[in-house]
Amino acid sequence: MVLLDIRMPVLDGLSVLRHVVRLPKPPVVAMLTTFDSGEYIDATLSAGAAG
């Protein structure tokens, strides 16, 4: 399992998620954020996050 924050200092969590899900055996990814934005939720679920 991978736990990612939406906003990180160098590379944002959504970009990391897009790389992780391309792995041959991708782990389950959960995203974390303190931002109340439906845009973030939709984007992360569409990109392959479990929640």
PDB file of C-alpha atoms in Angstrom:
ATOM      1  CA  MET A   1       0.000   0.000   0.000  1.00  0.00           C
ATOM      2  CA  VAL A   2       1.133   3.525  -0.779  1.00  0.00           C
ATOM      3  CA  LEU A   3      -0.194   6.583   1.053  1.00  0.00           C
ATOM      4  CA  LEU A   4       0.275   9.827  -0.878  1.00  0.00           C
ATOM      5  CA  ASP A   5      -0.559  13.428  -0.118  1.00  0.00           C
ATOM      6  CA  ILE A   6      -2.106  15.429  -2.946  1.00  0.00           C
ATOM      7  CA  ARG A   7       0.331  18.289  -2.399  1.00  0.00           C
ATOM      8  CA  MET A   8       4.002  17.536  -1.869  1.00  0.00           C
ATOM      9  CA  PRO A   9       7.020  19.859  -2.182  1.00  0.00           C
ATOM     10  CA  VAL A  10       8.724  18.515  -5.319  1.00  0.00           C
ATOM     11  CA  LEU A  11       6.263  16.287  -7.192  1.00  0.00           C
ATOM     12  CA  ASP A  12       2.542  16.308  -6.458  1.00  0.00           C
ATOM     13  CA  GLY A  13       0.800  13.131  -5.357  1.00  0.00           C
ATOM     14  CA  LEU A  14      -1.313  12.878  -8.479  1.00  0.00           C
ATOM     15  CA  SER A  15       1.810  12.748 -10.655  1.00  0.00           C
ATOM     16  CA  VAL A  16       3.320  10.075  -8.408  1.00  0.00           C
ATOM     17  CA  LEU A  17       0.064   8.113  -8.570  1.00  0.00           C
ATOM     18  CA  ARG A  18       0.139   8.145 -12.367  1.00  0.00           C
ATOM     19  CA  HIS A  19       3.642   6.639 -12.297  1.00  0.00           C
ATOM     20  CA  VAL A  20       2.834   4.062  -9.602  1.00  0.00           C
ATOM     21  CA  VAL A  21      -0.226   2.630 -11.364  1.00  0.00           C
ATOM     22  CA  ARG A  22       1.924   1.895 -14.439  1.00  0.00           C
ATOM     23  CA  LEU A  23       4.122  -0.527 -12.488  1.00  0.00           C
ATOM     24  CA  PRO A  24       3.834  -4.216 -13.490  1.00  0.00           C
ATOM     25  CA  LYS A  25       2.298  -5.029 -10.086  1.00  0.00           C
ATOM     26  CA  PRO A  26       1.031  -1.690  -8.767  1.00  0.00           C
ATOM     27  CA  PRO A  27       0.299  -1.416  -5.062  1.00  0.00           C
ATOM     28  CA  VAL A  28      -2.988  -0.126  -3.708  1.00  0.00           C
ATOM     29  CA  VAL A  29      -2.759   3.653  -3.443  1.00  0.00           C
ATOM     30  CA  ALA A  30      -4.667   5.803  -0.954  1.00  0.00           C
ATOM     31  CA  MET A  31      -4.577   9.577  -1.328  1.00  0.00           C
ATOM     32  CA  LEU A  32      -4.603  12.038   1.535  1.00  0.00           C
ATOM     33  CA  THR A  33      -5.392  15.742   1.553  1.00  0.00           C
ATOM     34  CA  THR A  34      -6.648  18.497   3.798  1.00  0.00           C
ATOM     35  CA  PHE A  35      -8.100  20.336   0.808  1.00  0.00           C
ATOM     36  CA  ASP A  36     -11.856  20.129   0.286  1.00  0.00           C
ATOM     37  CA  SER A  37     -11.924  19.885  -3.494  1.00  0.00           C
ATOM     38  CA  GLY A  38     -14.070  17.540  -5.523  1.00  0.00           C
ATOM     39  CA  GLU A  39     -11.667  18.139  -8.405  1.00  0.00           C
ATOM     40  CA  TYR A  40      -8.864  16.420  -6.474  1.00  0.00           C
ATOM     41  CA  ILE A  41     -11.088  13.509  -5.511  1.00  0.00           C
ATOM     42  CA  ASP A  42     -12.312  12.929  -9.069  1.00  0.00           C
ATOM     43  CA  ALA A  43      -8.801  13.202 -10.505  1.00  0.00           C
ATOM     44  CA  THR A  44      -7.239  10.757  -8.051  1.00  0.00           C
ATOM     45  CA  LEU A  45      -9.983   8.159  -8.402  1.00  0.00           C
ATOM     46  CA  SER A  46      -9.860   8.453 -12.199  1.00  0.00           C
ATOM     47  CA  ALA A  47      -6.083   8.010 -12.104  1.00  0.00           C
ATOM     48  CA  GLY A  48      -6.395   4.764 -10.139  1.00  0.00           C
ATOM     49  CA  ALA A  49      -6.356   5.565  -6.428  1.00  0.00           C
ATOM     50  CA  ALA A  50      -8.353   3.210  -4.225  1.00  0.00           C
ATOM     51  CA  GLY A  51      -9.630   6.082  -2.146  1.00  0.00           C
TER      52      GLY A  51
END
